[in-house]
PDB file of C-alpha atoms in Angstrom:
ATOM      1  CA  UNK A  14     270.174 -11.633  59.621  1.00  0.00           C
ATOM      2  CA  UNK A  15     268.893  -7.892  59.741  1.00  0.00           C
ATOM      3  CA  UNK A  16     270.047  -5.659  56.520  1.00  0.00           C
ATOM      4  CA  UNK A  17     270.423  -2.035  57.794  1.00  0.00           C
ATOM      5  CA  UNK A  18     270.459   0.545  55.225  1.00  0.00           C
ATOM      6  CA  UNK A  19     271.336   3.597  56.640  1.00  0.00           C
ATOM      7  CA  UNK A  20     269.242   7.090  54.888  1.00  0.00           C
ATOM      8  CA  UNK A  21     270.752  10.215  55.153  1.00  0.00           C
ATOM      9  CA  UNK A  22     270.929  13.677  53.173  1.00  0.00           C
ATOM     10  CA  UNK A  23     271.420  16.988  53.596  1.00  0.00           C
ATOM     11  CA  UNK A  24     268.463  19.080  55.361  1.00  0.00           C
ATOM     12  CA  UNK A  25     265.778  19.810  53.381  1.00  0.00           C
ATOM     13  CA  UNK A  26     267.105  17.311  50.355  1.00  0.00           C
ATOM     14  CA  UNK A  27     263.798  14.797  50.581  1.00  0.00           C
ATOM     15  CA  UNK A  28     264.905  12.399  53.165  1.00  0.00           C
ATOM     16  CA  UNK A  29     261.592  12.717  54.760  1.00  0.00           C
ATOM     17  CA  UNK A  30     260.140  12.203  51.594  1.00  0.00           C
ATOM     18  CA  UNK A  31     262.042   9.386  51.213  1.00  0.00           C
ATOM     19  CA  UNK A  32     261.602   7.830  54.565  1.00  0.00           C
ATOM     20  CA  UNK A  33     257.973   8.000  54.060  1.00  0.00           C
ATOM     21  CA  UNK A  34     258.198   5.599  50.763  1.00  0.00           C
ATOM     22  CA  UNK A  35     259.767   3.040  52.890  1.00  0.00           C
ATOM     23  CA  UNK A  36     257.085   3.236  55.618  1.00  0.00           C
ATOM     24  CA  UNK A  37     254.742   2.907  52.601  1.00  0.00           C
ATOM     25  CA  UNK A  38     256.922  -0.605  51.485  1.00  0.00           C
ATOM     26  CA  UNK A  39     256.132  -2.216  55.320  1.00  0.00           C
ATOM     27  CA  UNK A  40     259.634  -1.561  56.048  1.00  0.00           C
ATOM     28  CA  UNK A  41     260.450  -0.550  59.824  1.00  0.00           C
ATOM     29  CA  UNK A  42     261.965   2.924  59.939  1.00  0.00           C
ATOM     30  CA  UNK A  43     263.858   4.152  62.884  1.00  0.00           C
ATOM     31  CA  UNK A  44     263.695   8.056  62.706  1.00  0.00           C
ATOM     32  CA  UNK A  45     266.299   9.392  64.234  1.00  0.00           C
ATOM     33  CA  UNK A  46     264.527  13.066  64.392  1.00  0.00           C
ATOM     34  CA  UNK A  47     261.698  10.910  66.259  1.00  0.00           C
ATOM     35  CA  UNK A  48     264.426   9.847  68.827  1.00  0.00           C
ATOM     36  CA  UNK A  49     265.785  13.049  69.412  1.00  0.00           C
ATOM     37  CA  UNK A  50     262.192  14.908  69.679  1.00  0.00           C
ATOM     38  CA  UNK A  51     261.538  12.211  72.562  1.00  0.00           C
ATOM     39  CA  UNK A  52     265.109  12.946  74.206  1.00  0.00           C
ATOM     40  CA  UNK A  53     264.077  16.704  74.303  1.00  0.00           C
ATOM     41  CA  UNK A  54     260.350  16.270  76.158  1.00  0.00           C
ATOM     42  CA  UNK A  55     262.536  13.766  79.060  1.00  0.00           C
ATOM     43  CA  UNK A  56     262.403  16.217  82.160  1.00  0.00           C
ATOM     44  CA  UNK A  57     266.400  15.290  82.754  1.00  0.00           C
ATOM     45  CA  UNK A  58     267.447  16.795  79.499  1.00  0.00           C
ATOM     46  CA  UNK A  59     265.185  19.903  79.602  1.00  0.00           C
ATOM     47  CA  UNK A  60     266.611  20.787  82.876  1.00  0.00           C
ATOM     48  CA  UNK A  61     269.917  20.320  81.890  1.00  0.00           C
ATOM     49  CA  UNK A  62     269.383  22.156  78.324  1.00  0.00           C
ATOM     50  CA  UNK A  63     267.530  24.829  80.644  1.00  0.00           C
ATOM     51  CA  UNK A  64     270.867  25.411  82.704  1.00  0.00           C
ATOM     52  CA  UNK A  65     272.633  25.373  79.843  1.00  0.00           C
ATOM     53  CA  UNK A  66     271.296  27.598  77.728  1.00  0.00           C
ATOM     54  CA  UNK A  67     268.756  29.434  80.278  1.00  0.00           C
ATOM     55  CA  UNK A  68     264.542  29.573  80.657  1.00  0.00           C
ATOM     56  CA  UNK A  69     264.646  31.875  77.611  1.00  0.00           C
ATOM     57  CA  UNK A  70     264.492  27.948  75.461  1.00  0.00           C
ATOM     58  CA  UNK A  71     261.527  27.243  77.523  1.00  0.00           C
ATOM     59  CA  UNK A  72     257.702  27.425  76.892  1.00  0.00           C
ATOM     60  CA  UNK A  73     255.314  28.420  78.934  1.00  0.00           C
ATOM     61  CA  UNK A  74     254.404  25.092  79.871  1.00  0.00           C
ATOM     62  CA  UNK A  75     258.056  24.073  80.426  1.00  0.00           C
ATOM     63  CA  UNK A  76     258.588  22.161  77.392  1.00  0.00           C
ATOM     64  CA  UNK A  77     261.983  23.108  74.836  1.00  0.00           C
ATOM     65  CA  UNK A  78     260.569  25.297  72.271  1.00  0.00           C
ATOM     66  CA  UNK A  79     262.739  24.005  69.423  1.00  0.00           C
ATOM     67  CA  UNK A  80     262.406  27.109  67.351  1.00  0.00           C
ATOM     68  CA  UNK A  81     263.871  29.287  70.166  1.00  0.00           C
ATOM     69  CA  UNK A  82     266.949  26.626  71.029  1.00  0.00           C
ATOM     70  CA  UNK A  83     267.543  26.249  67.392  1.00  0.00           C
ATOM     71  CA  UNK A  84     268.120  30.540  66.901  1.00  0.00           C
ATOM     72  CA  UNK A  85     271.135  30.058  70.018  1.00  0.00           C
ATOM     73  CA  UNK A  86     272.521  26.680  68.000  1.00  0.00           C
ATOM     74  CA  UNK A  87     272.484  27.531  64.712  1.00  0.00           C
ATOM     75  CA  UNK A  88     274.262  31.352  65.142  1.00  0.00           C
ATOM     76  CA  UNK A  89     276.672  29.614  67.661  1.00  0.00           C
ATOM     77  CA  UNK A  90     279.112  26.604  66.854  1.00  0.00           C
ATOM     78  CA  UNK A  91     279.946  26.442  70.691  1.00  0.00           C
ATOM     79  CA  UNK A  92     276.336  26.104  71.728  1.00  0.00           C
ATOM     80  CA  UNK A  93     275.563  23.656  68.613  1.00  0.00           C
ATOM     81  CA  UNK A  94     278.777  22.050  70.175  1.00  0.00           C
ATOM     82  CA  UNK A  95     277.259  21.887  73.884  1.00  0.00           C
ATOM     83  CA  UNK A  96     273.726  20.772  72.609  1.00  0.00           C
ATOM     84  CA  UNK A  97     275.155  17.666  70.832  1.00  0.00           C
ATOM     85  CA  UNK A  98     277.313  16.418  73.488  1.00  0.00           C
ATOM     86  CA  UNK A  99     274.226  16.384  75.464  1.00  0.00           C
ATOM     87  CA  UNK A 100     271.771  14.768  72.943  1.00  0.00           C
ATOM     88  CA  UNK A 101     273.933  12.667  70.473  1.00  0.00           C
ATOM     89  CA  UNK A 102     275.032   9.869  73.254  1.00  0.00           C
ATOM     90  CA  UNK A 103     271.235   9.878  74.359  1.00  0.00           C
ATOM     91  CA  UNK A 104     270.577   9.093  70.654  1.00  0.00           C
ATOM     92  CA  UNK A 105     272.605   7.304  69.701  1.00  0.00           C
ATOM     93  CA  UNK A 106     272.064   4.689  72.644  1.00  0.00           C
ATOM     94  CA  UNK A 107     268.446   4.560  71.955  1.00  0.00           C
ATOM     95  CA  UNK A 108     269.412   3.882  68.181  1.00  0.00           C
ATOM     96  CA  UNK A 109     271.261   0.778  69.217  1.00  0.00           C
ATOM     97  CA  UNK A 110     268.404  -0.511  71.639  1.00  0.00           C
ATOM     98  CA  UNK A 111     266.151  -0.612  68.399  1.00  0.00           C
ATOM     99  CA  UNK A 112     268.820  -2.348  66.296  1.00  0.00           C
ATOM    100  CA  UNK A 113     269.751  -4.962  69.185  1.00  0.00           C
ATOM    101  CA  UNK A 114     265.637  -5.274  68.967  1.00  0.00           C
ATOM    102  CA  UNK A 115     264.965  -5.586  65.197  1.00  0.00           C
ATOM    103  CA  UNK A 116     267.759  -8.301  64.704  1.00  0.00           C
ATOM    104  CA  UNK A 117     266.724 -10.068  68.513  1.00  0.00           C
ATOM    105  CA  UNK A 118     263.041 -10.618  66.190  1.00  0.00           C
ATOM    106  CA  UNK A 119     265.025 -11.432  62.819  1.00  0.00           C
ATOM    107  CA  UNK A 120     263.303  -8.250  60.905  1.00  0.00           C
ATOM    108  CA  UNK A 121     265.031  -8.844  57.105  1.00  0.00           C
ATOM    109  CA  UNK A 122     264.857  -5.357  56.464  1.00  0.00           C
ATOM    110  CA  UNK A 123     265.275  -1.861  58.273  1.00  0.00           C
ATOM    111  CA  UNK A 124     265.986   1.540  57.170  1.00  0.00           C
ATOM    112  CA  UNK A 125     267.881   3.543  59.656  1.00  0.00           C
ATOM    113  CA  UNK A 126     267.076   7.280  59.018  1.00  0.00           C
ATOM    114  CA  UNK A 127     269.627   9.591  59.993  1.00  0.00           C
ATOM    115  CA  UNK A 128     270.702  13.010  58.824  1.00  0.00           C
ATOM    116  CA  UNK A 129     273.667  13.011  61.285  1.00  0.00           C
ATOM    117  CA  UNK A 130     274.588   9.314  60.577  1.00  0.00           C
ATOM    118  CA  UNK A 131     278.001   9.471  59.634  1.00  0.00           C
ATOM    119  CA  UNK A 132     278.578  12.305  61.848  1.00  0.00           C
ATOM    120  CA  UNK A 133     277.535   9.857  64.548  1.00  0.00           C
ATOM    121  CA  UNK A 134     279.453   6.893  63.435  1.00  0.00           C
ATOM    122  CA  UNK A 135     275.903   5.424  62.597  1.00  0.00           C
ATOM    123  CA  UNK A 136     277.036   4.418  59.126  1.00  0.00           C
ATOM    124  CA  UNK A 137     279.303   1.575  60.790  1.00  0.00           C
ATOM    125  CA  UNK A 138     276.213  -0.378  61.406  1.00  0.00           C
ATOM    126  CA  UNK A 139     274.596  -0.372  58.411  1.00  0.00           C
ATOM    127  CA  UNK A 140     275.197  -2.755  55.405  1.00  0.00           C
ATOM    128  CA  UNK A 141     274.818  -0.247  53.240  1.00  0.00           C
ATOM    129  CA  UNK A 142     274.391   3.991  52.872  1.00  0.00           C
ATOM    130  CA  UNK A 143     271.959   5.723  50.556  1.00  0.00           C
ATOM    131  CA  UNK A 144     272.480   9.116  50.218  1.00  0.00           C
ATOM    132  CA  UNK A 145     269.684  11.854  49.089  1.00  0.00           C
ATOM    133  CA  UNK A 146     271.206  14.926  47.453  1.00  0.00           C
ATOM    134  CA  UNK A 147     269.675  18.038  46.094  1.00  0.00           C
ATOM    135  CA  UNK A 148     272.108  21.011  44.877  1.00  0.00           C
ATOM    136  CA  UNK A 149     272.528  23.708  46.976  1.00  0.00           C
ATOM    137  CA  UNK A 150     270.442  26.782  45.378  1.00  0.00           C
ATOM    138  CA  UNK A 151     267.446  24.142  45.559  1.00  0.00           C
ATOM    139  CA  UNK A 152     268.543  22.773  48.930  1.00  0.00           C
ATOM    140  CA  UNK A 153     268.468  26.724  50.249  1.00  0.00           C
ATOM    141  CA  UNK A 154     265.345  27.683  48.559  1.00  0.00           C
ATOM    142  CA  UNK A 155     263.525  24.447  49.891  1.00  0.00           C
ATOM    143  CA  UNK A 156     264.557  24.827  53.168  1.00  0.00           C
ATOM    144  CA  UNK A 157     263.403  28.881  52.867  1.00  0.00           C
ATOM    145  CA  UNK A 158     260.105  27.790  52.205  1.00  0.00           C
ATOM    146  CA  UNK A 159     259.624  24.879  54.331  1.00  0.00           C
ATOM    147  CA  UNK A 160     260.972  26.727  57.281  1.00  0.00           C
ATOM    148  CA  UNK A 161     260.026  30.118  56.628  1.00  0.00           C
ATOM    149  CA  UNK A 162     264.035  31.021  56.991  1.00  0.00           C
ATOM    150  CA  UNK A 163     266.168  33.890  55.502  1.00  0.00           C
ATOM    151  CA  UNK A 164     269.014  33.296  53.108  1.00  0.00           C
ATOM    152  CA  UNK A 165     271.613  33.662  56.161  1.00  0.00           C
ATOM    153  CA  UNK A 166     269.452  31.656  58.498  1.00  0.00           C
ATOM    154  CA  UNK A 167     269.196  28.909  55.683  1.00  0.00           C
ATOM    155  CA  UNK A 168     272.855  28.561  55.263  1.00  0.00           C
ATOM    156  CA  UNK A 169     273.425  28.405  58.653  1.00  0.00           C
ATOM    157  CA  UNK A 170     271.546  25.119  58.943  1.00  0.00           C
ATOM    158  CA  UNK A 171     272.973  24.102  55.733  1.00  0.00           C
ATOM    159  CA  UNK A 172     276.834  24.591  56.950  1.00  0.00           C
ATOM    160  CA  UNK A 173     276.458  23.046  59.936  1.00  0.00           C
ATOM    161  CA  UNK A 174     275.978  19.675  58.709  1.00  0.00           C
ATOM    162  CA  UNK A 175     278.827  17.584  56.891  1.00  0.00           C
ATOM    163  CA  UNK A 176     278.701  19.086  53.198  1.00  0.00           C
ATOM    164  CA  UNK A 177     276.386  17.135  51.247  1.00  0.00           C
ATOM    165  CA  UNK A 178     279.697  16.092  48.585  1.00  0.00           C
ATOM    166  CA  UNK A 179     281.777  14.068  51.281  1.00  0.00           C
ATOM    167  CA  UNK A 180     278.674  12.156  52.455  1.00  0.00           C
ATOM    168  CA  UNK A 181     278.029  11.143  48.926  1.00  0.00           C
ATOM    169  CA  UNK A 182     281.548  10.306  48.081  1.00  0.00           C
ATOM    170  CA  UNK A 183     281.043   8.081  51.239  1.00  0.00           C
ATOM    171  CA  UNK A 184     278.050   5.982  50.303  1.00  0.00           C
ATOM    172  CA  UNK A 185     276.602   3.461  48.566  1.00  0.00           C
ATOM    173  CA  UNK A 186     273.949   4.462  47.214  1.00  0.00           C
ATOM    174  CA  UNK A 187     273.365   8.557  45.808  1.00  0.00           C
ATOM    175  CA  UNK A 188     269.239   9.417  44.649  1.00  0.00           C
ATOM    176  CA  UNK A 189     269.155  13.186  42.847  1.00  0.00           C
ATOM    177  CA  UNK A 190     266.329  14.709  44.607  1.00  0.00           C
ATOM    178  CA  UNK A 191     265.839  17.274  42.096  1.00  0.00           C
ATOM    179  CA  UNK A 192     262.369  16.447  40.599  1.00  0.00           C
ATOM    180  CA  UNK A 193     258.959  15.287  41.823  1.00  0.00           C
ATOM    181  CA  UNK A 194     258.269  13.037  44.316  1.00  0.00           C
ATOM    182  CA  UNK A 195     257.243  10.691  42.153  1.00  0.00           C
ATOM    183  CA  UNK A 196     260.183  10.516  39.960  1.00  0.00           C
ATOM    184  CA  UNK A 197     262.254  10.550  43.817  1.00  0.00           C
ATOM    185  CA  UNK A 198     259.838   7.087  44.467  1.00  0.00           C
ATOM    186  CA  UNK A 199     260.342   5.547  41.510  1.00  0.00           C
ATOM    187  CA  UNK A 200     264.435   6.049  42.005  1.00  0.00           C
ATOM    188  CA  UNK A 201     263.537   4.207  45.384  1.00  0.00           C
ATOM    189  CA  UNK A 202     261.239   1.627  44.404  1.00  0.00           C
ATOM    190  CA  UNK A 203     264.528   0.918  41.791  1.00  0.00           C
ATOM    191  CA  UNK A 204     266.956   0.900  44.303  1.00  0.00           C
ATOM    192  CA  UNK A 205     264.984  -1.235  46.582  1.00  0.00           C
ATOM    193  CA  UNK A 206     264.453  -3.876  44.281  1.00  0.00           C
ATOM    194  CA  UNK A 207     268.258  -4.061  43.322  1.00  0.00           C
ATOM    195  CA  UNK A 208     269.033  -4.175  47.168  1.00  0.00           C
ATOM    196  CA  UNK A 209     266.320  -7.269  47.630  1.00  0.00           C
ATOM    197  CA  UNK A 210     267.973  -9.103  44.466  1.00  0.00           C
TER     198      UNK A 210
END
């Protein structure tokens, strides 16, 4: 029997950080970002994005530039709308192949990373839900400098996810990401002892 524990967070809030300690542990991570970066190289869905939202999201070698699509989705709730109908079943599906493959070779433990995963219904295959959380002003600020974003830009990003406060009231499991990584590791290497007891 597989145990799924679903990660999730608010962007910017460490999840990647997080992630990245449970690669470190041996433990299979499917990455959910990974999935979606694939979906977006598949000639299929760059056509159809292209038709969508025009050659202006294109490179010059024909690939999405995700910097360009992400200015139309992110200043546009219909276009964010149009995007995920396209990408979140292709997701989604491929989510479920890796599930259907981890428990086919009786893996004990998997970490499902997913910053949309209860906006995908993702959470209803997990055992469990860990939640990393960061405060906004730090949340903003991080994501400023990571992404080299305005204030406006920032909170765009940040408001179109579910707010940070329901996901935590719906989890399991809630790390405060608002110190160093190693303090946010040692929370972890906590946690994942109490979830191995």
């Amino acid at each position: 029997m597989t145990y799924f524990l679903g990660l999730t967070g608010g962007i910017a809030t460490g999840k990647s950080t997080a992630s990245n300690f449970f690669k470190k542990q041996g433990i299979p991570v499917i990455d959910s970002d990974l999935i979606a970066h694939q979906q977006l190289s598949k000639r299929n869905v760059i056509e159809k994005l292209s038709q969508l939202f025009g050659n202006m999201i294109l490179t010059s070698s024909g690939q999405i530039d995700r910097k360009k699509l992400g200015a139309i989705v992110f200043n546009d709730k219909n276009s964010l709308a149009k995007l995920n109908a396209e990408l979140h079943p292709l997701i989604c599906q491929q989510i479920k192949l890796k599930i259907a493959e981890y428990e086919r070779i009786g893996c004990p433990f998997v970490v499902l990373d997913a910053p949309l995963l209860y906006e995908l219904k993702l959470d209803k295959v997990c055992n469990t839900v860990l939640v990393i959380s960061l405060n906004f002003e730090l949340q903003k600020k991080r994501l400023k400098e990571r992404n080299n974003l305005s204030d406006l830009e920032a909170e765009k990003r940040i408001y179109s996810q579910l707010p940070l406060e329901i996901k935590k009231n719906y989890a399991n499991y809630v790390i405060e990401n608002d110190q160093s990584v190693e303090i946010l590791e040692n929370k972890l290497a906590t946690l994942l002892k109490n979830i191995r007891r």
